[in-house]
mmCIF file of C-alpha atoms and ligand atoms in Angstrom:
data_model
loop_
_atom_site.group_PDB
_atom_site.id
_atom_site.type_symbol
_atom_site.label_atom_id
_atom_site.label_comp_id
_atom_site.label_asym_id
_atom_site.label_seq_id
_atom_site.Cartn_x
_atom_site.Cartn_y
_atom_site.Cartn_z
ATOM 1 C CA MET D 895 34.555 -29.877 106.372
ATOM 2 C CA SER D 896 30.984 -30.556 105.332
ATOM 3 C CA LEU D 897 28.868 -27.953 103.636
ATOM 4 C CA THR D 898 26.673 -27.513 106.687
ATOM 5 C CA GLN D 899 29.739 -26.444 108.646
ATOM 6 C CA ILE D 900 30.915 -23.806 106.195
ATOM 7 C CA ALA D 901 27.482 -22.465 105.418
ATOM 8 C CA ASN D 902 25.000 -22.122 108.248
ATOM 9 C CA ILE D 903 22.223 -24.464 107.159
ATOM 10 C CA ASP D 904 19.584 -26.013 109.438
ATOM 11 C CA ALA D 905 19.758 -29.774 108.992
ATOM 12 C CA HIS D 906 16.008 -30.181 108.519
ATOM 13 C CA LEU D 907 16.053 -27.835 105.509
ATOM 14 C CA ILE D 908 18.651 -29.831 103.585
ATOM 15 C CA PRO D 909 16.202 -32.323 101.979
ATOM 16 C CA ILE D 910 14.198 -29.405 100.570
ATOM 17 C CA LEU D 911 17.252 -27.517 99.338
ATOM 18 C CA GLU D 912 18.428 -30.692 97.628
ATOM 19 C CA GLN D 913 15.380 -30.456 95.381
ATOM 20 C CA VAL D 914 16.346 -27.026 94.035
ATOM 21 C CA ASN D 915 18.659 -27.210 91.050
ATOM 22 C CA ASP D 916 20.880 -24.748 89.287
ATOM 23 C CA PRO D 917 18.885 -23.768 86.176
ATOM 24 C CA GLU D 918 22.026 -23.595 84.034
ATOM 25 C CA ILE D 919 23.660 -26.848 85.176
ATOM 26 C CA PRO D 920 20.540 -28.785 86.147
ATOM 27 C CA VAL D 921 22.459 -31.806 87.465
ATOM 28 C CA LEU D 922 23.712 -29.656 90.354
ATOM 29 C CA THR D 923 21.601 -28.773 93.370
ATOM 30 C CA VAL D 924 22.036 -25.360 94.953
ATOM 31 C CA LEU D 925 23.852 -27.151 97.784
ATOM 32 C CA ASP D 926 26.287 -28.810 95.366
ATOM 33 C CA LEU D 927 26.980 -25.420 93.861
ATOM 34 C CA GLY D 928 27.616 -23.857 97.281
ATOM 35 C CA VAL D 929 25.565 -20.734 96.655
ATOM 36 C CA ILE D 930 23.454 -21.136 99.799
ATOM 37 C CA ARG D 931 25.439 -19.454 102.547
ATOM 38 C CA GLU D 932 22.736 -19.608 105.166
ATOM 39 C CA ALA D 933 19.337 -21.271 105.494
ATOM 40 C CA ILE D 934 17.715 -21.060 108.890
ATOM 41 C CA GLU D 935 14.185 -21.168 110.193
ATOM 42 C CA VAL D 936 13.262 -18.226 112.410
ATOM 43 C CA ASN D 937 9.722 -18.086 113.817
ATOM 44 C CA GLY D 938 8.379 -20.200 110.988
ATOM 45 C CA ILE D 939 10.054 -18.156 108.256
ATOM 46 C CA ILE D 940 12.912 -19.629 106.251
ATOM 47 C CA LYS D 941 15.710 -17.134 105.833
ATOM 48 C CA VAL D 942 18.096 -17.877 103.007
ATOM 49 C CA LYS D 943 21.304 -16.068 102.123
ATOM 50 C CA LEU D 944 22.271 -16.652 98.520
ATOM 51 C CA THR D 945 25.550 -15.625 96.908
ATOM 52 C CA PRO D 946 25.929 -15.160 93.147
ATOM 53 C CA THR D 947 28.560 -17.113 91.257
ATOM 54 C CA TYR D 948 29.256 -14.190 88.892
ATOM 55 C CA SER D 949 28.090 -10.573 89.335
ATOM 56 C CA GLY D 950 25.570 -10.758 86.540
ATOM 57 C CA CYS D 951 24.553 -14.389 86.865
ATOM 58 C CA PRO D 952 20.915 -14.478 85.714
ATOM 59 C CA ALA D 953 20.422 -17.859 87.410
ATOM 60 C CA MET D 954 20.230 -16.144 90.803
ATOM 61 C CA ASP D 955 16.769 -14.692 90.200
ATOM 62 C CA VAL D 956 15.540 -18.092 89.032
ATOM 63 C CA ILE D 957 17.069 -19.837 92.040
ATOM 64 C CA GLY D 958 15.388 -17.306 94.333
ATOM 65 C CA ASP D 959 12.014 -18.059 92.737
ATOM 66 C CA ASP D 960 12.617 -21.829 92.807
ATOM 67 C CA LEU D 961 13.413 -21.657 96.520
ATOM 68 C CA LYS D 962 10.123 -19.856 97.146
ATOM 69 C CA ILE D 963 8.238 -22.530 95.195
ATOM 70 C CA ALA D 964 9.993 -25.408 96.976
ATOM 71 C CA PHE D 965 9.180 -24.022 100.399
ATOM 72 C CA ALA D 966 5.672 -22.944 99.429
ATOM 73 C CA LYS D 967 4.844 -26.618 98.901
ATOM 74 C CA LEU D 968 5.410 -27.046 102.634
ATOM 75 C CA ASN D 969 3.404 -23.901 103.359
ATOM 76 C CA LYS D 970 6.535 -22.116 104.476
ATOM 77 C CA LYS D 971 7.480 -18.580 103.713
ATOM 78 C CA VAL D 972 10.979 -17.868 102.550
ATOM 79 C CA GLU D 973 12.975 -14.656 102.517
ATOM 80 C CA VAL D 974 15.897 -14.692 100.112
ATOM 81 C CA GLN D 975 18.715 -12.231 100.597
ATOM 82 C CA LEU D 976 21.551 -11.823 98.127
ATOM 83 C CA VAL D 977 24.983 -11.504 99.749
ATOM 84 C CA LEU D 978 28.184 -10.537 97.923
ATOM 85 C CA SER D 979 30.730 -10.944 100.649
ATOM 86 C CA PRO D 980 32.515 -13.270 101.039
ATOM 87 C CA ALA D 981 32.575 -13.737 97.286
ATOM 88 C CA TRP D 982 31.606 -17.141 95.941
ATOM 89 C CA SER D 983 34.456 -19.434 95.029
ATOM 90 C CA THR D 984 34.609 -22.605 92.950
ATOM 91 C CA ASP D 985 36.055 -24.211 96.114
ATOM 92 C CA TRP D 986 32.518 -24.185 97.431
ATOM 93 C CA ILE D 987 31.291 -26.654 94.825
ATOM 94 C CA SER D 988 31.010 -30.019 96.576
ATOM 95 C CA GLU D 989 33.029 -33.052 95.427
ATOM 96 C CA ALA D 990 29.765 -34.780 94.528
ATOM 97 C CA GLY D 991 28.853 -31.698 92.513
ATOM 98 C CA LEU D 992 32.174 -31.717 90.655
ATOM 99 C CA GLN D 993 31.679 -35.353 89.707
ATOM 100 C CA LYS D 994 28.130 -34.768 88.471
ATOM 101 C CA MET D 995 29.389 -31.795 86.504
ATOM 102 C CA GLU D 996 32.048 -33.853 84.724
ATOM 103 C CA GLU D 997 29.559 -36.581 83.872
ATOM 104 C CA TYR D 998 27.340 -33.840 82.475
ATOM 105 C CA GLY D 999 30.158 -32.746 80.140
ATOM 106 C CA ILE D 1000 31.687 -29.779 81.937
ATOM 107 C CA ALA D 1001 35.330 -30.088 82.972
ATOM 108 C CA ARG D 1002 35.906 -29.241 86.635
ATOM 109 C CA PRO D 1003 37.819 -26.106 87.671
ATOM 110 C CA LEU D 1004 41.564 -26.602 88.064
ATOM 111 C CA THR D 1005 43.600 -25.027 90.853
ATOM 112 C CA GLU D 1006 44.039 -21.284 90.650
ATOM 113 C CA SER D 1007 47.522 -21.389 89.131
ATOM 114 C CA ALA D 1008 46.706 -24.199 86.678
ATOM 115 C CA ASP D 1009 43.587 -22.275 85.692
ATOM 116 C CA LYS D 1010 45.700 -19.225 84.876
ATOM 117 C CA ASP D 1011 48.043 -21.404 82.824
ATOM 118 C CA VAL D 1012 45.241 -22.735 80.659
ATOM 119 C CA LEU D 1013 43.275 -19.507 80.288
ATOM 120 C CA LEU D 1014 46.145 -17.066 79.941
ATOM 121 C CA LYS D 1015 49.073 -19.150 78.645
ATOM 122 C CA ASN D 1016 47.357 -21.818 76.546
ATOM 123 C CA ALA D 1017 48.706 -24.709 78.670
ATOM 124 C CA LYS D 1018 47.240 -28.142 78.023
ATOM 125 C CA LYS D 1019 45.864 -29.155 81.395
ATOM 126 C CA VAL D 1020 42.113 -29.400 81.024
ATOM 127 C CA LYS D 1021 40.848 -32.945 80.649
ATOM 128 C CA CYS D 1022 38.397 -33.637 77.836
ATOM 129 C CA THR D 1023 35.073 -34.726 79.331
ATOM 130 C CA ASN D 1024 34.493 -37.001 76.362
ATOM 131 C CA CYS D 1025 37.709 -39.043 76.051
ATOM 132 C CA GLY D 1026 39.832 -37.952 79.024
ATOM 133 C CA SER D 1027 42.735 -36.604 76.948
ATOM 134 C CA LYS D 1028 44.584 -33.514 78.122
ATOM 135 C CA ASN D 1029 45.486 -32.651 74.569
ATOM 136 C CA THR D 1030 42.950 -29.831 74.572
ATOM 137 C CA HIS D 1031 42.948 -26.160 73.689
ATOM 138 C CA LEU D 1032 41.061 -23.034 74.656
ATOM 139 C CA VAL D 1033 38.612 -21.853 72.002
ATOM 140 C CA SER D 1034 37.170 -18.934 73.931
ATOM 141 C CA GLN D 1035 37.474 -17.674 77.517
ATOM 142 C CA PHE D 1036 33.749 -17.122 77.379
ATOM 143 C CA GLY D 1037 31.480 -20.115 77.042
ATOM 144 C CA SER D 1038 27.734 -20.593 77.081
ATOM 145 C CA THR D 1039 27.573 -18.847 80.461
ATOM 146 C CA ALA D 1040 29.863 -16.405 82.261
ATOM 147 C CA CYS D 1041 31.266 -19.115 84.536
ATOM 148 C CA LYS D 1042 32.493 -21.343 81.726
ATOM 149 C CA ALA D 1043 35.131 -21.270 78.987
ATOM 150 C CA LEU D 1044 34.920 -23.147 75.715
ATOM 151 C CA PHE D 1045 37.507 -25.847 74.975
ATOM 152 C CA LYS D 1046 38.118 -28.310 72.198
ATOM 153 C CA CYS D 1047 39.775 -31.706 72.408
ATOM 154 C CA ASP D 1048 42.544 -32.238 69.850
ATOM 155 C CA ASP D 1049 42.263 -36.021 70.122
ATOM 156 C CA CYS D 1050 38.543 -36.764 69.823
ATOM 157 C CA GLN D 1051 37.802 -33.302 68.316
ATOM 158 C CA GLU D 1052 34.794 -32.742 70.607
ATOM 159 C CA PRO D 1053 34.098 -29.263 71.987
ATOM 160 C CA PHE D 1054 33.310 -29.029 75.694
ATOM 161 C CA ASP D 1055 32.852 -26.516 78.505
ATOM 162 C CA TYR D 1056 35.340 -25.869 81.276
ATOM 163 C CA PHE D 1057 34.166 -24.393 84.574
ATOM 164 C CA LYS D 1058 36.576 -21.534 85.278
ATOM 165 C CA CYS D 1059 38.279 -21.409 88.651
ATOM 166 C CA LEU D 1060 37.050 -18.502 90.734
ATOM 167 C CA LYS D 1061 38.631 -17.498 94.013
ATOM 168 C CA MET G 512 30.326 11.383 105.453
ATOM 169 C CA ASN G 513 28.778 13.447 102.683
ATOM 170 C CA LYS G 514 25.938 11.209 101.453
ATOM 171 C CA LYS G 515 25.363 13.190 98.278
ATOM 172 C CA HIS G 516 28.999 12.842 97.261
ATOM 173 C CA LEU G 517 29.060 9.146 98.060
ATOM 174 C CA PHE G 518 25.925 8.685 95.960
ATOM 175 C CA ASP G 519 27.393 10.678 93.054
ATOM 176 C CA TYR G 520 30.597 8.713 93.252
ATOM 177 C CA ILE G 521 28.884 5.322 93.135
ATOM 178 C CA ILE G 522 26.708 6.469 90.254
ATOM 179 C CA SER G 523 29.718 7.566 88.225
ATOM 180 C CA ILE G 524 31.346 4.138 88.538
ATOM 181 C CA ALA G 525 28.084 2.327 87.824
ATOM 182 C CA ASP G 526 27.297 4.422 84.751
ATOM 183 C CA ASN G 527 30.606 3.499 83.091
ATOM 184 C CA SER G 528 29.729 -0.175 83.306
ATOM 185 C CA LEU G 529 26.087 0.305 82.351
ATOM 186 C CA ILE G 530 26.699 2.311 79.198
ATOM 187 C CA LEU G 531 29.553 0.092 78.045
ATOM 188 C CA ALA G 532 27.343 -2.956 78.630
ATOM 189 C CA GLN G 533 24.569 -1.321 76.614
ATOM 190 C CA ARG G 534 26.993 -0.737 73.739
ATOM 191 C CA LEU G 535 28.174 -4.359 73.871
ATOM 192 C CA GLY G 536 24.590 -5.549 74.151
ATOM 193 C CA GLU G 537 23.818 -3.874 70.828
ATOM 194 C CA LEU G 538 26.141 -6.420 69.249
ATOM 195 C CA CYS G 539 24.259 -9.419 70.608
ATOM 196 C CA GLY G 540 23.576 -11.620 67.588
ATOM 197 C CA HIS G 541 25.835 -9.484 65.389
ATOM 198 C CA GLY G 542 29.312 -10.596 66.460
ATOM 199 C CA PRO G 543 31.679 -11.607 63.647
ATOM 200 C CA THR G 544 31.811 -15.219 64.924
ATOM 201 C CA LEU G 545 29.764 -17.173 67.420
ATOM 202 C CA GLU G 546 32.585 -17.139 69.999
ATOM 203 C CA THR G 547 33.171 -13.396 69.811
ATOM 204 C CA ASP G 548 29.436 -12.788 69.927
ATOM 205 C CA ILE G 549 29.098 -14.860 73.093
ATOM 206 C CA ALA G 550 32.173 -13.239 74.594
ATOM 207 C CA GLY G 551 30.771 -9.751 73.973
ATOM 208 C CA THR G 552 27.470 -10.540 75.628
ATOM 209 C CA ASN G 553 29.233 -12.319 78.494
ATOM 210 C CA ILE G 554 31.278 -9.201 79.144
ATOM 211 C CA ALA G 555 28.112 -7.092 78.970
ATOM 212 C CA LEU G 556 26.477 -9.397 81.475
ATOM 213 C CA ASP G 557 29.381 -9.131 83.915
ATOM 214 C CA LEU G 558 29.251 -5.359 83.643
ATOM 215 C CA ILE G 559 25.496 -5.239 84.173
ATOM 216 C CA GLY G 560 25.883 -7.494 87.203
ATOM 217 C CA GLN G 561 28.404 -5.095 88.701
ATOM 218 C CA THR G 562 26.192 -2.164 87.785
ATOM 219 C CA ARG G 563 23.214 -3.684 89.595
ATOM 220 C CA ASN G 564 25.261 -4.039 92.755
ATOM 221 C CA TYR G 565 26.371 -0.409 92.549
ATOM 222 C CA TYR G 566 22.873 0.925 91.855
ATOM 223 C CA GLN G 567 21.302 -1.123 94.633
ATOM 224 C CA TYR G 568 23.823 0.355 97.013
ATOM 225 C CA ALA G 569 23.393 3.882 95.639
ATOM 226 C CA ALA G 570 19.606 3.608 96.024
ATOM 227 C CA GLN G 571 20.078 2.572 99.615
ATOM 228 C CA ILE G 572 22.435 5.519 100.305
ATOM 229 C CA GLN G 573 19.999 7.906 98.654
ATOM 230 C CA GLY G 574 17.167 6.648 100.864
ATOM 231 C CA GLU G 575 14.339 7.981 98.701
ATOM 232 C CA GLY G 576 12.780 4.584 98.057
ATOM 233 C CA LYS G 577 14.129 4.430 94.514
ATOM 234 C CA THR G 578 15.227 1.136 92.988
ATOM 235 C CA GLU G 579 18.087 0.029 90.777
ATOM 236 C CA ASP G 580 15.688 0.223 87.821
ATOM 237 C CA ASP G 581 14.870 3.870 88.536
ATOM 238 C CA LEU G 582 18.547 4.706 88.596
ATOM 239 C CA ALA G 583 19.391 2.749 85.476
ATOM 240 C CA PHE G 584 16.451 3.798 83.338
ATOM 241 C CA LEU G 585 14.801 6.955 84.562
ATOM 242 C CA ARG G 586 17.479 9.577 84.790
ATOM 243 C CA LEU G 587 18.070 12.340 82.281
ATOM 244 C CA GLU G 588 21.131 12.569 80.086
ATOM 245 C CA ARG G 589 22.894 15.141 82.252
ATOM 246 C CA GLU G 590 22.467 12.915 85.289
ATOM 247 C CA TYR G 591 24.561 10.098 83.814
ATOM 248 C CA LYS G 592 28.212 10.482 84.791
ATOM 249 C CA ASN G 593 29.951 7.897 82.602
ATOM 250 C CA VAL G 594 33.111 8.780 80.709
ATOM 251 C CA LEU G 595 32.777 9.622 77.010
ATOM 252 C CA LEU G 596 34.899 6.623 76.007
ATOM 253 C CA VAL G 597 32.234 4.041 76.838
ATOM 254 C CA GLU G 598 29.470 5.742 74.859
ATOM 255 C CA GLN G 599 31.388 5.790 71.580
ATOM 256 C CA PRO G 600 29.566 3.822 68.882
ATOM 257 C CA ASN G 601 30.324 0.313 67.587
ATOM 258 C CA GLU G 602 31.988 1.460 64.370
ATOM 259 C CA HIS G 603 33.478 -1.963 63.590
ATOM 260 C CA PHE G 604 34.788 -4.950 65.532
ATOM 261 C CA GLY G 605 38.304 -3.514 65.854
ATOM 262 C CA TYR G 606 36.854 -0.280 67.166
ATOM 263 C CA VAL G 607 34.765 -2.184 69.710
ATOM 264 C CA MET G 608 37.827 -4.115 70.887
ATOM 265 C CA GLY G 609 39.939 -0.942 71.005
ATOM 266 C CA ARG G 610 37.318 0.822 73.117
ATOM 267 C CA GLN G 611 37.037 -2.233 75.348
ATOM 268 C CA PHE G 612 40.784 -2.554 75.756
ATOM 269 C CA LEU G 613 41.302 1.113 76.629
ATOM 270 C CA PHE G 614 38.576 0.773 79.240
ATOM 271 C CA ASP G 615 39.572 -2.669 80.569
ATOM 272 C CA VAL G 616 43.145 -1.662 81.396
ATOM 273 C CA TYR G 617 41.750 1.256 83.388
ATOM 274 C CA HIS G 618 38.984 -0.861 84.910
ATOM 275 C CA LEU G 619 41.322 -3.522 86.273
ATOM 276 C CA LEU G 620 43.691 -0.954 87.802
ATOM 277 C CA PHE G 621 40.643 0.779 89.251
ATOM 278 C CA MET G 622 39.166 -2.407 90.750
ATOM 279 C CA ASN G 623 42.516 -3.280 92.310
ATOM 280 C CA GLU G 624 42.377 0.022 94.191
ATOM 281 C CA LEU G 625 38.668 -0.169 94.996
ATOM 282 C CA LEU G 626 39.409 -3.421 96.830
ATOM 283 C CA LYS G 627 41.113 -1.281 99.479
ATOM 284 C CA SER G 628 38.195 1.124 99.892
ATOM 285 C CA LYS G 629 37.114 1.866 103.438
ATOM 286 C CA ASP G 630 33.576 1.380 102.198
ATOM 287 C CA GLU G 631 32.907 -2.320 102.731
ATOM 288 C CA THR G 632 30.194 -2.615 100.094
ATOM 289 C CA LEU G 633 32.335 -1.053 97.371
ATOM 290 C CA ALA G 634 35.272 -3.251 98.364
ATOM 291 C CA ALA G 635 33.017 -6.335 98.173
ATOM 292 C CA ILE G 636 31.754 -5.385 94.705
ATOM 293 C CA ALA G 637 35.365 -4.987 93.567
ATOM 294 C CA LYS G 638 36.337 -8.332 95.079
ATOM 295 C CA LYS G 639 33.471 -9.993 93.230
ATOM 296 C CA GLY G 640 34.190 -8.300 89.911
ATOM 297 C CA ILE G 641 37.954 -8.226 89.690
ATOM 298 C CA LYS G 642 38.476 -11.639 88.121
ATOM 299 C CA GLU G 643 35.709 -10.931 85.620
ATOM 300 C CA VAL G 644 37.456 -7.741 84.589
ATOM 301 C CA SER G 645 40.780 -9.540 84.179
ATOM 302 C CA TYR G 646 39.096 -11.888 81.685
ATOM 303 C CA HIS G 647 37.691 -8.900 79.806
ATOM 304 C CA LYS G 648 41.128 -7.346 79.526
ATOM 305 C CA ARG G 649 42.699 -10.558 78.323
ATOM 306 C CA PHE G 650 40.011 -10.871 75.650
ATOM 307 C CA SER G 651 40.125 -7.306 74.344
ATOM 308 C CA GLY G 652 43.925 -7.144 74.575
ATOM 309 C CA ASP G 653 44.237 -10.331 72.535
ATOM 310 C CA TRP G 654 42.036 -8.926 69.810
ATOM 311 C CA VAL G 655 43.897 -5.632 69.664
ATOM 312 C CA LYS G 656 47.088 -7.660 69.198
ATOM 313 C CA ARG G 657 45.574 -10.000 66.656
ATOM 314 C CA LEU G 658 44.119 -7.208 64.551
ATOM 315 C CA GLY G 659 47.083 -4.856 64.927
ATOM 316 C CA ASP G 660 49.485 -7.617 63.999
ATOM 317 C CA GLY G 661 47.172 -9.063 61.356
ATOM 318 C CA THR G 662 46.705 -8.006 57.764
ATOM 319 C CA GLU G 663 47.489 -4.588 56.360
ATOM 320 C CA GLU G 664 43.815 -3.732 56.437
ATOM 321 C CA SER G 665 43.198 -4.935 59.999
ATOM 322 C CA ASN G 666 46.289 -3.068 61.178
ATOM 323 C CA GLN G 667 45.133 0.118 59.529
ATOM 324 C CA LYS G 668 41.612 -0.138 60.950
ATOM 325 C CA MET G 669 42.901 -0.913 64.421
ATOM 326 C CA GLN G 670 45.326 2.005 64.248
ATOM 327 C CA GLU G 671 42.596 4.412 63.174
ATOM 328 C CA ALA G 672 40.371 3.182 65.992
ATOM 329 C CA ILE G 673 43.096 3.662 68.607
ATOM 330 C CA ASP G 674 43.973 7.103 67.220
ATOM 331 C CA GLU G 675 40.362 8.186 67.469
ATOM 332 C CA LEU G 676 39.623 6.653 70.860
ATOM 333 C CA TRP G 677 42.848 7.976 72.360
ATOM 334 C CA ALA G 678 41.278 11.407 72.812
ATOM 335 C CA TYR G 679 38.879 9.927 75.363
ATOM 336 C CA THR G 680 41.471 8.273 77.613
ATOM 337 C CA ASP G 681 42.568 11.267 79.662
ATOM 338 C CA GLU G 682 39.049 11.767 81.025
ATOM 339 C CA LEU G 683 39.261 8.423 82.810
ATOM 340 C CA PHE G 684 41.498 10.143 85.356
ATOM 341 C CA ASP G 685 39.406 13.257 85.952
ATOM 342 C CA GLN G 686 38.298 13.791 89.504
ATOM 343 C CA PRO G 687 35.112 15.815 89.931
ATOM 344 C CA GLU G 688 34.205 17.144 93.364
ATOM 345 C CA ALA G 689 32.536 13.940 94.569
ATOM 346 C CA ASP G 690 35.684 11.960 93.721
ATOM 347 C CA LYS G 691 37.882 14.398 95.620
ATOM 348 C CA THR G 692 35.860 14.318 98.841
ATOM 349 C CA MET G 693 35.485 10.550 98.677
ATOM 350 C CA ILE G 694 39.225 10.112 98.086
ATOM 351 C CA ALA G 695 39.856 12.184 101.206
ATOM 352 C CA GLU G 696 37.513 9.825 103.106
ATOM 353 C CA GLY G 697 39.427 6.771 101.882
ATOM 354 C CA VAL G 698 36.330 5.593 100.015
ATOM 355 C CA ALA G 699 37.119 6.518 96.425
ATOM 356 C CA VAL G 700 39.989 5.459 94.219
ATOM 357 C CA ASP G 701 42.671 8.050 93.554
ATOM 358 C CA THR G 702 42.904 7.390 89.841
ATOM 359 C CA LEU G 703 45.944 9.640 89.443
ATOM 360 C CA LYS G 704 47.953 7.059 91.361
ATOM 361 C CA PHE G 705 47.866 4.686 88.408
ATOM 362 C CA LYS G 706 47.599 7.051 85.474
ATOM 363 C CA GLU G 707 51.227 6.509 84.514
ATOM 364 C CA THR G 708 50.901 2.721 84.859
ATOM 365 C CA TYR G 709 47.822 2.862 82.636
ATOM 366 C CA TYR G 710 49.607 4.568 79.765
ATOM 367 C CA GLU G 711 52.629 2.292 80.182
ATOM 368 C CA GLU G 712 50.497 -0.860 80.039
ATOM 369 C CA VAL G 713 48.491 0.360 77.074
ATOM 370 C CA SER G 714 51.617 1.477 75.199
ATOM 371 C CA THR G 715 53.383 -1.842 75.796
ATOM 372 C CA LEU G 716 50.519 -3.803 74.305
ATOM 373 C CA LEU G 717 50.084 -1.421 71.378
ATOM 374 C CA LYS G 718 53.753 -1.838 70.508
ATOM 375 C CA GLU G 719 53.406 -5.617 70.750
ATOM 376 C CA ALA G 720 50.435 -5.295 68.419
ATOM 377 C CA ASN G 721 52.561 -3.512 65.845
ATOM 378 C CA LEU G 722 50.593 -0.301 66.429
ATOM 379 C CA GLN G 723 51.789 3.258 66.953
ATOM 380 C CA VAL G 724 51.170 4.803 70.338
ATOM 381 C CA PRO G 725 49.304 8.048 69.577
ATOM 382 C CA GLU G 726 51.244 11.171 70.446
ATOM 383 C CA SER G 727 48.299 13.527 70.314
ATOM 384 C CA LYS G 728 47.706 15.536 73.464
ATOM 385 C CA TYR G 729 44.240 16.581 72.356
ATOM 386 C CA PHE G 730 41.759 15.138 74.824
ATOM 387 C CA ILE G 731 37.992 15.346 74.962
ATOM 388 C CA ARG G 732 36.184 15.280 78.296
ATOM 389 C CA GLY G 733 32.780 16.019 79.777
ATOM 390 C CA GLY G 734 30.963 12.776 80.525
ATOM 391 C CA LYS G 735 32.024 12.754 84.148
ATOM 392 C CA THR G 736 30.278 16.067 84.660
ATOM 393 C CA GLY G 737 27.229 15.017 82.661
ATOM 394 C CA VAL G 738 28.155 16.721 79.388
ATOM 395 C CA HIS G 739 27.946 13.901 76.874
ATOM 396 C CA SER G 740 28.696 13.343 73.210
ATOM 397 C CA GLU G 741 25.972 13.356 70.569
ATOM 398 C CA PHE G 742 25.661 9.577 70.887
ATOM 399 C CA MET G 743 24.380 9.516 74.439
ATOM 400 C CA GLY G 744 20.846 10.648 73.688
ATOM 401 C CA TYR G 745 20.397 7.818 71.202
ATOM 402 C CA ILE G 746 21.718 5.260 73.665
ATOM 403 C CA LEU G 747 19.320 6.474 76.325
ATOM 404 C CA SER G 748 16.280 6.588 74.083
ATOM 405 C CA ASP G 749 16.983 3.011 73.106
ATOM 406 C CA MET G 750 17.682 1.919 76.648
ATOM 407 C CA GLN G 751 14.885 3.809 78.369
ATOM 408 C CA TYR G 752 12.132 3.160 75.855
ATOM 409 C CA MET G 753 10.660 0.098 77.581
ATOM 410 C CA GLN G 754 10.757 1.584 81.065
ATOM 411 C CA ARG G 755 9.152 4.838 79.969
ATOM 412 C CA THR G 756 6.518 3.124 77.825
ATOM 413 C CA TYR G 757 5.679 0.422 80.345
ATOM 414 C CA PRO G 758 6.583 2.008 83.700
ATOM 415 C CA ASN G 759 7.694 -0.134 86.653
ATOM 416 C CA MET G 760 9.105 -3.011 84.655
ATOM 417 C CA GLU G 761 11.942 -4.807 86.418
ATOM 418 C CA TRP G 762 15.121 -5.803 84.587
HETATM 419 ZN ZN1 ZN N 1345 38.476 -35.796 73.736
#
């Protein structure tokens, strides 16, 4: 399933949305992140439904403003509405997004049960973004932002972020 | 549906998260290590996020054109309906973790029930927040264990904190009038349903942490009806200063 099928996004708006990045993981566009649930043009006004990753994610306000700026360049008005339900899930991050994230140094979310194993039972399943080893351990469930946990690699000794699975 | 009671009910849930977040926010930059500092502020941020969702909804129910900022920052002490537990001061790190743990166990049980609320907005907020709260509980529970089962000094400090905070746990299950009518409507959580589970869960972890489960039956209450401890006024003057000095700021 492509993103346009899950989220209701007018095809002609995609090139513009691709220019808006997540302020906290700037290699990801808002489409990669899957936070745009709807983007349609109605009578010349762009209506966007945005869903937060975490309840208190401060990036949402910035994304809302960035969307307004991106569309203002085309002289289009945009109305951004925040929607909570259905709740955002890490499943909505695109494969391209996951790859960019790993290259950026953030390990991709594991499956729900593997995620529980590493965050709650100290299992060694998260792959180091530096050397690829799975000999890693959890340093803190809370990383630089609410959506990430802090890990350290026991082989190359580098610390790195892990994007927590959210479903 | 009694709109006033629904409003009061939402406010009471929101205020718990807001005041606890404010307390945790006070520690920003003062955590014992970088990781615990970041964790504390992350938890505060989650709670504030949930609070915003509740206040936005409450403002909409109220229909007086007020905003989430008005509700968060411009009420008087008696109008806040948070439990006394969350307003207790940051005595020391063990105390902060003890307070957090006693709240988190309740909060997760609460969110699990709120998921089933007939009110779709409240159920959606719970759905969004439940995983966040499970991380909070894991974090605070781990620290209670680590400190309780740590050195003689950390054990003693943790025990004293739990003994003191214990008196505020019973209030978590109080049901003022708004709760009762909203429970009857299938909107609110019947907290009495999981009171026993709460004390079992807390006791199990305390024992694991090499701590005594307090036996005291002396409980302090009042926050849920707006009668707060001496600490609340200080919290509010800190929190409301900006909004009252520079009105109409947005958070
Ligand atoms: Zn490595």
